[in-house]
mmCIF file of C-alpha atoms in Angstrom:
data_model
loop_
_atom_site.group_PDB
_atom_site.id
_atom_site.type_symbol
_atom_site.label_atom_id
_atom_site.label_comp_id
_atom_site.label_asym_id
_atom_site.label_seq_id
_atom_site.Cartn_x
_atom_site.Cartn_y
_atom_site.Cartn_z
ATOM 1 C CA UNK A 353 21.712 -173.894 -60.059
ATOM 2 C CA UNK A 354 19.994 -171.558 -62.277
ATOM 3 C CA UNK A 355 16.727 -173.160 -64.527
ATOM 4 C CA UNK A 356 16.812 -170.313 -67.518
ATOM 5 C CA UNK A 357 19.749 -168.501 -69.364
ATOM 6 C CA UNK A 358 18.691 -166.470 -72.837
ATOM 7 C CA UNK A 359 19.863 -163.794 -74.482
ATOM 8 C CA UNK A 360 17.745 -161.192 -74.777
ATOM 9 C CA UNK A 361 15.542 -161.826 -77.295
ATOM 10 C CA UNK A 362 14.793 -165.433 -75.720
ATOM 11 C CA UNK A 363 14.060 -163.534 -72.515
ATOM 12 C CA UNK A 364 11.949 -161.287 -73.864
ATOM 13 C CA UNK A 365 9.362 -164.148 -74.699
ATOM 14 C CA UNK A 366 8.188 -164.457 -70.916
ATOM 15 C CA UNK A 367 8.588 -160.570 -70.293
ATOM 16 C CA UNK A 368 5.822 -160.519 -73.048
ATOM 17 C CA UNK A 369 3.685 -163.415 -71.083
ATOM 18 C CA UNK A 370 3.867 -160.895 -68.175
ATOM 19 C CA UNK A 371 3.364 -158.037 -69.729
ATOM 20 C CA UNK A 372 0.071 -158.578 -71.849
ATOM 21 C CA UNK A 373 -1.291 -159.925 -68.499
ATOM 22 C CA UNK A 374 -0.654 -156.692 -66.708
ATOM 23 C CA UNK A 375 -1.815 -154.694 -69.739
ATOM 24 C CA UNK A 376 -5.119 -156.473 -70.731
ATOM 25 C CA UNK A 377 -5.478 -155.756 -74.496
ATOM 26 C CA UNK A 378 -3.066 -155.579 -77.889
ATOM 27 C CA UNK A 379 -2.893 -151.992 -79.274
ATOM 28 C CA UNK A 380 -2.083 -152.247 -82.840
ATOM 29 C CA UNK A 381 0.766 -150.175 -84.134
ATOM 30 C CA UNK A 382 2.001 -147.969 -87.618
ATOM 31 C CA UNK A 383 4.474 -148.759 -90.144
ATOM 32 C CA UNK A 384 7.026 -146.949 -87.685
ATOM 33 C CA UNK A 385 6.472 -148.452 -84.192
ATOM 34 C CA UNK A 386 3.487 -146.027 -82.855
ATOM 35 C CA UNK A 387 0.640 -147.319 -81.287
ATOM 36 C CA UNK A 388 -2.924 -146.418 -83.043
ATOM 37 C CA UNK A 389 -4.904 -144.340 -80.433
ATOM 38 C CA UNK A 390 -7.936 -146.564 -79.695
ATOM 39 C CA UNK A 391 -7.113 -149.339 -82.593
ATOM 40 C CA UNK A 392 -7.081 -152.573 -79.225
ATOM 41 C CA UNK A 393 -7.816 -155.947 -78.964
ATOM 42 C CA UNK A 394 -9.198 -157.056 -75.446
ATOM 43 C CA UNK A 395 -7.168 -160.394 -74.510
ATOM 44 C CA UNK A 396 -9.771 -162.361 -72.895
ATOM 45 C CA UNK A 397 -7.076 -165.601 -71.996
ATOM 46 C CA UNK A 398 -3.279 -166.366 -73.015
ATOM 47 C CA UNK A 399 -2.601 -169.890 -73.943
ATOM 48 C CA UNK A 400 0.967 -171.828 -73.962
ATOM 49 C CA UNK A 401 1.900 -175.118 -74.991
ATOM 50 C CA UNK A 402 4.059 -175.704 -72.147
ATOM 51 C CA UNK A 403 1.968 -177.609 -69.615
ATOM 52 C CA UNK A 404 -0.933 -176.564 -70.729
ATOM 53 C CA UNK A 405 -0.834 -173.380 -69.581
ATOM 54 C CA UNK A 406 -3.750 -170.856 -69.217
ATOM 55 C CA UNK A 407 -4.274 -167.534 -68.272
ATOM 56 C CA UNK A 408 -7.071 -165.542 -67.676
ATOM 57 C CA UNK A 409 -8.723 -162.936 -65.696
ATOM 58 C CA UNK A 410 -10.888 -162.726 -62.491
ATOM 59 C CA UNK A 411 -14.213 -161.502 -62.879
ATOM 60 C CA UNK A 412 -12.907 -158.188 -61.500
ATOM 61 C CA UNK A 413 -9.917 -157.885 -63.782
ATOM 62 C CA UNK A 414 -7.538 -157.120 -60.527
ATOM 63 C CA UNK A 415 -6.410 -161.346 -60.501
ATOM 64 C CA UNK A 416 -4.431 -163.642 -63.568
ATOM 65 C CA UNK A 417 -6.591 -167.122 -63.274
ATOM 66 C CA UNK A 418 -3.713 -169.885 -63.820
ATOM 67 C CA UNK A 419 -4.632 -172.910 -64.825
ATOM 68 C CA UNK A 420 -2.056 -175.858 -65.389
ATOM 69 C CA UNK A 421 -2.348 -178.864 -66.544
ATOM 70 C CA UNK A 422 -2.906 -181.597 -63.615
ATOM 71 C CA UNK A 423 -2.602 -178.625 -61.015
ATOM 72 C CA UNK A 424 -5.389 -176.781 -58.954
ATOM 73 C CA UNK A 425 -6.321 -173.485 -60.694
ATOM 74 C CA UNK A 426 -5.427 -170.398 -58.629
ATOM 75 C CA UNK A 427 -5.160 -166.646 -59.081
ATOM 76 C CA UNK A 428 -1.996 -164.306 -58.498
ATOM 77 C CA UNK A 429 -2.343 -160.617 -58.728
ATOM 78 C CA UNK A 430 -1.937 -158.392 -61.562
ATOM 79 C CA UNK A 431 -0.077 -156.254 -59.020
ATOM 80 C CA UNK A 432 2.422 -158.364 -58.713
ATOM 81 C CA UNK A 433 2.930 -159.380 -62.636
ATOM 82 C CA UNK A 434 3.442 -155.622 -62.911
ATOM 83 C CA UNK A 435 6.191 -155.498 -60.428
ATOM 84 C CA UNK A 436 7.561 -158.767 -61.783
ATOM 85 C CA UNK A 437 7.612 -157.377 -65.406
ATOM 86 C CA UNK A 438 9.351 -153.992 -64.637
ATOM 87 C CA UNK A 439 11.843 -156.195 -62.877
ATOM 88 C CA UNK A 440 12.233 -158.480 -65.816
ATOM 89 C CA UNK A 441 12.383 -155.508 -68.078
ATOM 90 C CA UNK A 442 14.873 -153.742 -66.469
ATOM 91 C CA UNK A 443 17.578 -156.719 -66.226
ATOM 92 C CA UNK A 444 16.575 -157.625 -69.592
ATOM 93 C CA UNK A 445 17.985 -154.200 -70.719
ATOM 94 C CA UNK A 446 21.382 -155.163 -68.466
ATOM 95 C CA UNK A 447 21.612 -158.328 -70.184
ATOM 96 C CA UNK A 448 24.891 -159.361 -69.920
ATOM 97 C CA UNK A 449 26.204 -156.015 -70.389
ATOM 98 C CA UNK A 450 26.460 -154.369 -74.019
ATOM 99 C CA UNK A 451 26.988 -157.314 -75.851
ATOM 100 C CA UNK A 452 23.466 -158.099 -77.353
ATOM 101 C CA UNK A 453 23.836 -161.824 -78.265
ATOM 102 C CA UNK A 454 24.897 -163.548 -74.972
ATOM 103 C CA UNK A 455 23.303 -165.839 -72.882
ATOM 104 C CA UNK A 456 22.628 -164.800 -69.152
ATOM 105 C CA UNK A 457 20.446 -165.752 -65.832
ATOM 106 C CA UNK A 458 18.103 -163.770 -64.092
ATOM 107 C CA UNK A 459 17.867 -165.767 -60.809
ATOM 108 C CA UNK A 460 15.035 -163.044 -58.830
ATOM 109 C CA UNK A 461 12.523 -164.242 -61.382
ATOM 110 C CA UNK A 462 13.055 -167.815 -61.947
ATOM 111 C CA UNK A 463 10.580 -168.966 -59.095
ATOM 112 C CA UNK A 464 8.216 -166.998 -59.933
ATOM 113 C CA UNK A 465 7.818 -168.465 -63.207
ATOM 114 C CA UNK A 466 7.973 -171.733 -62.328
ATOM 115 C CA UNK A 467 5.184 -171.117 -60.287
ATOM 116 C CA UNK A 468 3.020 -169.585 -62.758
ATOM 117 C CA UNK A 469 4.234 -172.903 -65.003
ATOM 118 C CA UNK A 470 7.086 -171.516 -67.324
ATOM 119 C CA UNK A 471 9.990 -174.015 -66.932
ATOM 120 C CA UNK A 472 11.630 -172.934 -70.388
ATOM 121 C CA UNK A 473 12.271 -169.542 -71.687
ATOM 122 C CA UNK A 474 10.561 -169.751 -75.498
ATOM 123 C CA UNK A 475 8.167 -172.526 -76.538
ATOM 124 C CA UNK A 476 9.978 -174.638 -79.532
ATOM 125 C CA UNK A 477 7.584 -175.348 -82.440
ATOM 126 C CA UNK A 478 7.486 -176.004 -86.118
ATOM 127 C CA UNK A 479 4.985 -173.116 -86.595
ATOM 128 C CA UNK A 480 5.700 -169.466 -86.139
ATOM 129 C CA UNK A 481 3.490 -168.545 -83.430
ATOM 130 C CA UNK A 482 5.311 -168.086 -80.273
ATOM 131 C CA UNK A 483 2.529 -167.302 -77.893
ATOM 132 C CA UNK A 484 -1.618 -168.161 -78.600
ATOM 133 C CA UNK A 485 -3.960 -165.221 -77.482
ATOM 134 C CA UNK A 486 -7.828 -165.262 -76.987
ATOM 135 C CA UNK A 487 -8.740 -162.047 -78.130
ATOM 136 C CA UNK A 488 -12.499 -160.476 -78.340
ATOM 137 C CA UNK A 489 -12.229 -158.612 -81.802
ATOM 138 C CA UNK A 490 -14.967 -155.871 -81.265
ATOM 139 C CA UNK A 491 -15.321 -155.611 -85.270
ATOM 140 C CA UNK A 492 -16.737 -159.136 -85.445
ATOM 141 C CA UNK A 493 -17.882 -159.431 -81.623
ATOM 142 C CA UNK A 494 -15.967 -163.178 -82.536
ATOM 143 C CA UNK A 495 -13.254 -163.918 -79.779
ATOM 144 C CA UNK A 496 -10.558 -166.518 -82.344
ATOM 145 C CA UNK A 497 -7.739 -167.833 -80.966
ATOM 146 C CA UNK A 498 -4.613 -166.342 -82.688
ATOM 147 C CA UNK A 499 -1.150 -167.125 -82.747
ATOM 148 C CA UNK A 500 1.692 -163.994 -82.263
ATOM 149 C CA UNK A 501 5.448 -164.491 -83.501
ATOM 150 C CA UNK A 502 7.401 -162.307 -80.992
ATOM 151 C CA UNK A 503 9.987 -159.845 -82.010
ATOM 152 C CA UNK A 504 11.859 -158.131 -79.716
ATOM 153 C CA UNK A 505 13.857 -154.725 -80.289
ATOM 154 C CA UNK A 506 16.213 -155.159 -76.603
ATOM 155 C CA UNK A 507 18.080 -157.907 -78.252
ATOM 156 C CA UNK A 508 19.981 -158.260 -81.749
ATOM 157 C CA UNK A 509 18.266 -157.745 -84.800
ATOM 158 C CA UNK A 510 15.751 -161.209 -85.810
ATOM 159 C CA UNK A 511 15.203 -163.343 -88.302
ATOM 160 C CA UNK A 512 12.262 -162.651 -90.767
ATOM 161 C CA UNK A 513 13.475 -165.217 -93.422
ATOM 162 C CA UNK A 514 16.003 -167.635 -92.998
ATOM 163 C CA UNK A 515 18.643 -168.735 -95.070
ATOM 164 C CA UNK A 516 19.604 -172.275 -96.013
ATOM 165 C CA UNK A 517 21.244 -174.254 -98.476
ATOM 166 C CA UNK A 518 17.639 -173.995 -100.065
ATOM 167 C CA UNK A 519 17.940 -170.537 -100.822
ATOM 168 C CA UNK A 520 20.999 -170.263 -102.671
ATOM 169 C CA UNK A 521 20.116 -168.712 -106.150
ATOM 170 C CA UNK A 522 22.978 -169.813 -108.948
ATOM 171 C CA UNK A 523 24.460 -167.940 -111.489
ATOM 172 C CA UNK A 524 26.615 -169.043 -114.105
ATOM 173 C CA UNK A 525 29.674 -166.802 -115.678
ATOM 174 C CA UNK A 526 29.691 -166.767 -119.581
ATOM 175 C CA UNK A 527 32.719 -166.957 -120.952
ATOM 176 C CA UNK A 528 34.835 -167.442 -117.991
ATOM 177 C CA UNK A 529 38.417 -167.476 -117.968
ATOM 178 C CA UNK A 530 39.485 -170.815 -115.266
ATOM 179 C CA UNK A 531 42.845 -168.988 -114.866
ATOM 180 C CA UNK A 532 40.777 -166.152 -112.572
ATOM 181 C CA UNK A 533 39.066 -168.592 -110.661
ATOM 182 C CA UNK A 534 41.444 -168.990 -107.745
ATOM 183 C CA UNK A 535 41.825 -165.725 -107.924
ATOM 184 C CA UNK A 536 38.532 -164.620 -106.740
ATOM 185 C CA UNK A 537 37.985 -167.647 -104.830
ATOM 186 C CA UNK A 538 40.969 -166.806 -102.511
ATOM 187 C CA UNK A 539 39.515 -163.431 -101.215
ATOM 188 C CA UNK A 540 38.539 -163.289 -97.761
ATOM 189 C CA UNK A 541 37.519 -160.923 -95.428
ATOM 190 C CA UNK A 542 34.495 -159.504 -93.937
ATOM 191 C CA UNK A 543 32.846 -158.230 -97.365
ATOM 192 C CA UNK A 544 34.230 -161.538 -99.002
ATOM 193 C CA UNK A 545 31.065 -161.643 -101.261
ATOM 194 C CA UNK A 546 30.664 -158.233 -102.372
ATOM 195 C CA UNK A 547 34.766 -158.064 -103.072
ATOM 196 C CA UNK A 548 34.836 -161.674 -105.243
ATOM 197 C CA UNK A 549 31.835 -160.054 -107.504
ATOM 198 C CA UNK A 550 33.385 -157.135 -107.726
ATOM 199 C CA UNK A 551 36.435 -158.675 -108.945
ATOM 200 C CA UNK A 552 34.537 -160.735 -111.348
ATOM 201 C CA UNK A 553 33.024 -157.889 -112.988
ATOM 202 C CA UNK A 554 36.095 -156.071 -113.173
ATOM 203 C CA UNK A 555 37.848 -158.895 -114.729
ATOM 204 C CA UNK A 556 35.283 -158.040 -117.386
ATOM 205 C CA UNK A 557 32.861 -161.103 -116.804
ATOM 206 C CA UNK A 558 29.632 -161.040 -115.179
ATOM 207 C CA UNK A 559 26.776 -163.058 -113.289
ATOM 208 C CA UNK A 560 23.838 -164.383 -115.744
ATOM 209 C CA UNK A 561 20.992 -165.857 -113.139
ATOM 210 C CA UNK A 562 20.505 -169.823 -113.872
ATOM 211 C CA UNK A 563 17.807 -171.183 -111.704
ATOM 212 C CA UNK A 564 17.145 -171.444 -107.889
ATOM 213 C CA UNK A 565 18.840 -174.771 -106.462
ATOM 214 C CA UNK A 566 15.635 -175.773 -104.415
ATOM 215 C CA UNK A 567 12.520 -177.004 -106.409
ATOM 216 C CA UNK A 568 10.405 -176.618 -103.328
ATOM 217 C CA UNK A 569 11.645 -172.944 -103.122
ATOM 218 C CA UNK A 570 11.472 -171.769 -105.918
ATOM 219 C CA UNK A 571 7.539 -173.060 -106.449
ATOM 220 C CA UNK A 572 7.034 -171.439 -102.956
ATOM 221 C CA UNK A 573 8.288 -167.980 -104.482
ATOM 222 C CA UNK A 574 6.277 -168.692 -107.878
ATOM 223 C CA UNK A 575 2.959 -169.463 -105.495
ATOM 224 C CA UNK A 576 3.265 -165.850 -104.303
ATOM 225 C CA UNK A 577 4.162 -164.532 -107.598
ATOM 226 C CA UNK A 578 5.011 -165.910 -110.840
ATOM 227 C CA UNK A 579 8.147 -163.846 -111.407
ATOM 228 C CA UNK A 580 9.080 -163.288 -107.903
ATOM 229 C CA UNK A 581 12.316 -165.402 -108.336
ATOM 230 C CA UNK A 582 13.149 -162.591 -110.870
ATOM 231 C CA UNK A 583 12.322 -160.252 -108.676
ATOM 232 C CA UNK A 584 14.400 -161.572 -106.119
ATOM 233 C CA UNK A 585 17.192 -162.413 -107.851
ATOM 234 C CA UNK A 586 17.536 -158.881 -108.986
ATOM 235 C CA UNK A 587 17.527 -156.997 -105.609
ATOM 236 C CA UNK A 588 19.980 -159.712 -104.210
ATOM 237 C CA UNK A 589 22.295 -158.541 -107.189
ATOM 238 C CA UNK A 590 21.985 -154.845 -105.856
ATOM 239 C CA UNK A 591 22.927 -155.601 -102.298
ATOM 240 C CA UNK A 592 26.072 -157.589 -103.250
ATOM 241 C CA UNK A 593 26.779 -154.929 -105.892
ATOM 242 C CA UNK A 594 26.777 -152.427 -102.110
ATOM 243 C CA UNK A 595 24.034 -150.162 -103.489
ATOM 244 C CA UNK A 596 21.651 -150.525 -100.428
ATOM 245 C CA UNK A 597 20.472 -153.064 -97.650
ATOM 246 C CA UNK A 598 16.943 -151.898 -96.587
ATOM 247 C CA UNK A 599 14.102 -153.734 -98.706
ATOM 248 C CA UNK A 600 12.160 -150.535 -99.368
ATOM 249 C CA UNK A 601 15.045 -149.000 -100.837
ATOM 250 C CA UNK A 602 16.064 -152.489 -102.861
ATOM 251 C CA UNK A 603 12.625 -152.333 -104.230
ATOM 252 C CA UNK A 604 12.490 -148.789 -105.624
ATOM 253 C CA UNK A 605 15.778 -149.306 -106.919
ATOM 254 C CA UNK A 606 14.497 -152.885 -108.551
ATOM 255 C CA UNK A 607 11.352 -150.560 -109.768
ATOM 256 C CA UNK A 608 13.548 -148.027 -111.787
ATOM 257 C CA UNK A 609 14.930 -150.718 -113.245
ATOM 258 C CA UNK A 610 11.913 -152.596 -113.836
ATOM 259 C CA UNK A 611 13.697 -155.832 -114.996
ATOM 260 C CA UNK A 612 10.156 -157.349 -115.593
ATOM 261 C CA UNK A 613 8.854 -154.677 -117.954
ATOM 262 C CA UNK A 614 5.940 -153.688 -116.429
ATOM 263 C CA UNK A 615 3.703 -151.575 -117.823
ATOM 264 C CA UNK A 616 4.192 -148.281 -115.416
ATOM 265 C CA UNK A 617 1.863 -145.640 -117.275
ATOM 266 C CA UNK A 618 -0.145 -145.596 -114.744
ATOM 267 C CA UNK A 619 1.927 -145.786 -111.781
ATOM 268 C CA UNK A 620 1.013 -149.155 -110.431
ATOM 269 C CA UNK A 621 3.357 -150.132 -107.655
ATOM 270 C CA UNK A 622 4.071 -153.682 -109.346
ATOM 271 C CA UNK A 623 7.660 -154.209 -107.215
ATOM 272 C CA UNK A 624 6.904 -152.776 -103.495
ATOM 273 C CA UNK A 625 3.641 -154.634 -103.978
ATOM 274 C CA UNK A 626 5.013 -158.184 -104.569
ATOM 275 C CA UNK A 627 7.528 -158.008 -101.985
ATOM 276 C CA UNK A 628 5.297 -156.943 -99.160
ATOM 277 C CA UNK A 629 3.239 -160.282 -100.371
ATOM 278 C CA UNK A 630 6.718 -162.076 -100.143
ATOM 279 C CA UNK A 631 7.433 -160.707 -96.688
ATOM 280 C CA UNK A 632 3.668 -160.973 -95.430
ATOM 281 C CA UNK A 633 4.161 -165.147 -96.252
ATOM 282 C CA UNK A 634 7.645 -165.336 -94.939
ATOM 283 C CA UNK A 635 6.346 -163.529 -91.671
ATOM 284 C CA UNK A 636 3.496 -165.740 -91.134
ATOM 285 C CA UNK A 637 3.788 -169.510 -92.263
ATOM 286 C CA UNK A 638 6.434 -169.648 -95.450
ATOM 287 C CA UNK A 639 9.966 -171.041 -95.176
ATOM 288 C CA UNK A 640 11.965 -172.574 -97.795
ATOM 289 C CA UNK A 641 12.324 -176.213 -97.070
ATOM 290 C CA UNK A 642 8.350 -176.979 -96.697
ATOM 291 C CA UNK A 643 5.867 -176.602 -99.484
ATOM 292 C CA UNK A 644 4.089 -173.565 -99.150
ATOM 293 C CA UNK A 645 -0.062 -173.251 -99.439
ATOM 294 C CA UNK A 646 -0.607 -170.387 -98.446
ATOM 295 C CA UNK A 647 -1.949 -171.264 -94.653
ATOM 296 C CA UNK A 648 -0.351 -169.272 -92.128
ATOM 297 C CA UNK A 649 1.321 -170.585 -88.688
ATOM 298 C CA UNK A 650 1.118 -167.230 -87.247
ATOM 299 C CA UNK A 651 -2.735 -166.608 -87.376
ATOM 300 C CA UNK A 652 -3.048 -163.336 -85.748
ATOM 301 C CA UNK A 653 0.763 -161.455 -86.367
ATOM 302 C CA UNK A 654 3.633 -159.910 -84.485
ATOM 303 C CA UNK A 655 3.938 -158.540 -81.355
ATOM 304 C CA UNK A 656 7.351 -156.493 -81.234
ATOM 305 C CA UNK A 657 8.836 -155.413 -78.104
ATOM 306 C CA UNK A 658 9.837 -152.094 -77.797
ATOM 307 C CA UNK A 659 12.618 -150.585 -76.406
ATOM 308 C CA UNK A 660 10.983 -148.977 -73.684
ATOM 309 C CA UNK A 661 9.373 -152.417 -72.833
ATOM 310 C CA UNK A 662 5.811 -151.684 -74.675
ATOM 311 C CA UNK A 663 3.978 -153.700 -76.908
ATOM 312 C CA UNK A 664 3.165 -153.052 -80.291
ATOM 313 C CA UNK A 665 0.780 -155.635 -82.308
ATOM 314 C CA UNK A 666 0.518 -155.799 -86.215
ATOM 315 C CA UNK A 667 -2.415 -157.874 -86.585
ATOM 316 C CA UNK A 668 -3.605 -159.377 -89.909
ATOM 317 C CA UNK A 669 -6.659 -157.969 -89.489
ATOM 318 C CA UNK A 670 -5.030 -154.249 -90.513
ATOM 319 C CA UNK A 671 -2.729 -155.854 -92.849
ATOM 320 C CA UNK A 672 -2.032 -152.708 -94.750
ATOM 321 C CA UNK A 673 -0.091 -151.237 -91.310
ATOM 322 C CA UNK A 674 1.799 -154.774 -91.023
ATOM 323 C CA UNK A 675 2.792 -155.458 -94.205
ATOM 324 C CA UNK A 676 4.091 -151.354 -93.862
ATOM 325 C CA UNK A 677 5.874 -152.532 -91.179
ATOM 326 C CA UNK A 678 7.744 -155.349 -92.702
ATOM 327 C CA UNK A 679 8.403 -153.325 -95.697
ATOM 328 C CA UNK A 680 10.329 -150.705 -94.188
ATOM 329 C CA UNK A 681 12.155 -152.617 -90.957
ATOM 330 C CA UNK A 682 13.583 -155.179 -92.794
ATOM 331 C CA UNK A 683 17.247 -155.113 -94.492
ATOM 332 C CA UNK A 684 19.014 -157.712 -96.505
ATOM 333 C CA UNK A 685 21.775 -159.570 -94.780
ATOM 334 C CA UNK A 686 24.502 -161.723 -95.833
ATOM 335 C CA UNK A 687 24.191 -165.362 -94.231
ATOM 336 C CA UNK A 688 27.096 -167.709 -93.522
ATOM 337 C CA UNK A 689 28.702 -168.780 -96.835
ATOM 338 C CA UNK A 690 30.430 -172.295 -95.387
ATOM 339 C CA UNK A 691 27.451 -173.154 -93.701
ATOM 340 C CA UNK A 692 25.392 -172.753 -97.105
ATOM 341 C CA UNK A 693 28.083 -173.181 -99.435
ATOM 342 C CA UNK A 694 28.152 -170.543 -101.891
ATOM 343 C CA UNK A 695 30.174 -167.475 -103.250
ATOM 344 C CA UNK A 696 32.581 -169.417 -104.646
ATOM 345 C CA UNK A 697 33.406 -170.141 -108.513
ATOM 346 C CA UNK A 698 32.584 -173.495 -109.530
ATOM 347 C CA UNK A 699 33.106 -175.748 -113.131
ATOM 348 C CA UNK A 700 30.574 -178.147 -113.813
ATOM 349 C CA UNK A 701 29.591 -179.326 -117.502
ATOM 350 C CA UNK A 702 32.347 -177.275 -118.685
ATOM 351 C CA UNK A 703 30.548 -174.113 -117.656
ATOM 352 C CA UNK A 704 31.319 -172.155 -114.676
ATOM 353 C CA UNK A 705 28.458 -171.019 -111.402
ATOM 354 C CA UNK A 706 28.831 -168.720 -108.577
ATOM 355 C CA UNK A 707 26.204 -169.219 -105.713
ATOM 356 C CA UNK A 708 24.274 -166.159 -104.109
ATOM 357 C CA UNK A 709 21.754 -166.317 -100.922
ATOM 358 C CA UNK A 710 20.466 -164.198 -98.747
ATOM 359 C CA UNK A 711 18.829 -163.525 -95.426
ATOM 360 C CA UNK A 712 15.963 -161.091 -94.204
ATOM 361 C CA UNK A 713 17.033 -159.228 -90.813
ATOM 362 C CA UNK A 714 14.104 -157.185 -88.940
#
């Protein structure tokens, strides 16, 4: 009986574990995937929840020091994580064939991880962090303990920001004519969202933004920036109204439009600004349910897994290249409406809403 089935993101947690061993050090990387030629940080131990785990190095660098909790420490070879990473790589890339999302087994490997202590694919936890890395930062000669979120490029496209019933944004319709409302509400198909606006508008009605539905939310979004509901609520109107997807493109459109009235004389990037703030939080620590401070979860970054199997870092420490990175990977997508209830007409009070959220993909 297999121990582990993941699809190929999930999988690509312990391919990282493995991987980092064999490669000794975090090279950071550009706004477009590259690494920085001589930009590293030495990993001087790797530290999961599960167990206890710890692993370091020999005092020759050729052996992984394991340490587990109630368990003798004892050494395996960097040799052989090497061969056991290529292996995992390569099956990873198989998967379960070309679907992306499905769950599958990988048999070969499953004893070795259990030996090294792995007896679950990704570590669950209310923080972002999904792997804790000793590092020895050569800027500060410190070496701090920072926690990675892992993002993976062999699998489907991840979740930056998560949608939820918290992050539905509601708009009422002036002037609305009831007789339209079943109508609209009785499209359906795969662009169901985009199609009942549509139809709203060219019934000759339109959406007029009310408030966010969350308290906690919306304070979260006013922490980062004061208008960044605003700001929000207008480049969620331009991806339902089909004009683009990608954030960077959302936010130059939001820009010409300027719906806050910034003063732009002087060519102060007020928009592409906020939003990397907005991402930077939602990357590291900020979700809508929980009230936001400001701390992050994710203390050191993201680690994303290439497509070729290498290993990119975006550590806070160059924040300009990782907020770049967010910026211009990350696309608007439309989340389940029956799971969050919206995109629908609704009367209350006499007046007449229509529900809008949103997810970010990277």
């Amino acid at each position: 009986m297999t121990k582990f089935s993941g699809n190929r993101g999930e999988w690509s947690e312990p391919y990282v574990l493995l991987k980092l061993l064999v490669d000794g050090q975090l090279t950071l990387g550009d706004s477009k995937l590259n690494k920085i030629k001589d930009l590293i940080l030495p990993i001087v131990s790797i530290l999961r929840e599960e167990q206890n785990q710890k692993f370091s190095y020999s005092d020759n660098k050729q052996k992984v020091v394991i340490e587990l909790a109630g368990r003798n420490v004892f050494q395996i070879a960097v040799a052989e994580f090497k061969e056991r990473a290529e292996f995992l790589l390569a099956r990873i890339k198989i998967g379960s064939g070309e679907e992306k999302t499905g769950s599958f087994s990988i048999p070969e490997i499953e004893d070795f991880l259990c030996q090294i202590g792995c007896t679950k694919l990704s570590e669950k936890s209310q923080s972002k962090s999904d792997i804790h890395i000793v590092v020895h930062d050569v800027r500060t000669g410190l070496c701090p303990l920072l926690g990675f979120s892992i993002k993976s490029e062999l699998g489907s496209k991840a979740t930056l920001f998560n949608a939820s019933q918290a992050t539905n944004f509601t708009f009422e319709i002036p002037d609305w004519d009831n007789k339209f409302t079943e109508l609209v509400n009785s499209i359906d198909n795969k662009k169901k969202v985009q199609k009942r606006i549509a139809k709203i508008r060219e019934l000759g009605f339109d959406l007029k933004f009310s408030h966010v539905d969350d308290s906690k939310f919306r304070n979260n979004l006013m922490l980062i920036d004061s208008q960044m509901p605003e700001i929000l609520v207008e480049m969620i109107n331009n991806y339902y109204s089909g004009k683009d997807a990608s954030v960077s493109e959302l936010t130059r459109i939001v820009c010409a439009i300027n719906p806050n009235k910034y003063d732009k004389q002087h060519e102060h990037q007020f928009y592409s600004y906020k939003i990397k703030r907005f991402l930077n939080d939602a990357a590291l620590g900020m979700t809508a349910k929980k009230v936001w401070q400001g701390r992050y979860d994710a203390t050191g970054g993201y680690l994303v897994v290439k497509k070729d199997g290498e290993i990119v870092c975006y550590h806070i420490y160059s924040k300009n290249e990782f907020e770049d990175y967010l910026f211009f990977n990350t696309k608007f997508d439309t989340p389940s409406t029956s799971r969050h209830d919206f995109a629908y007409i609704y009367e209350e009070g006499g007046k007449f809403f229509f529900k809008l959220n949103f997810q970010i993909k990277i």
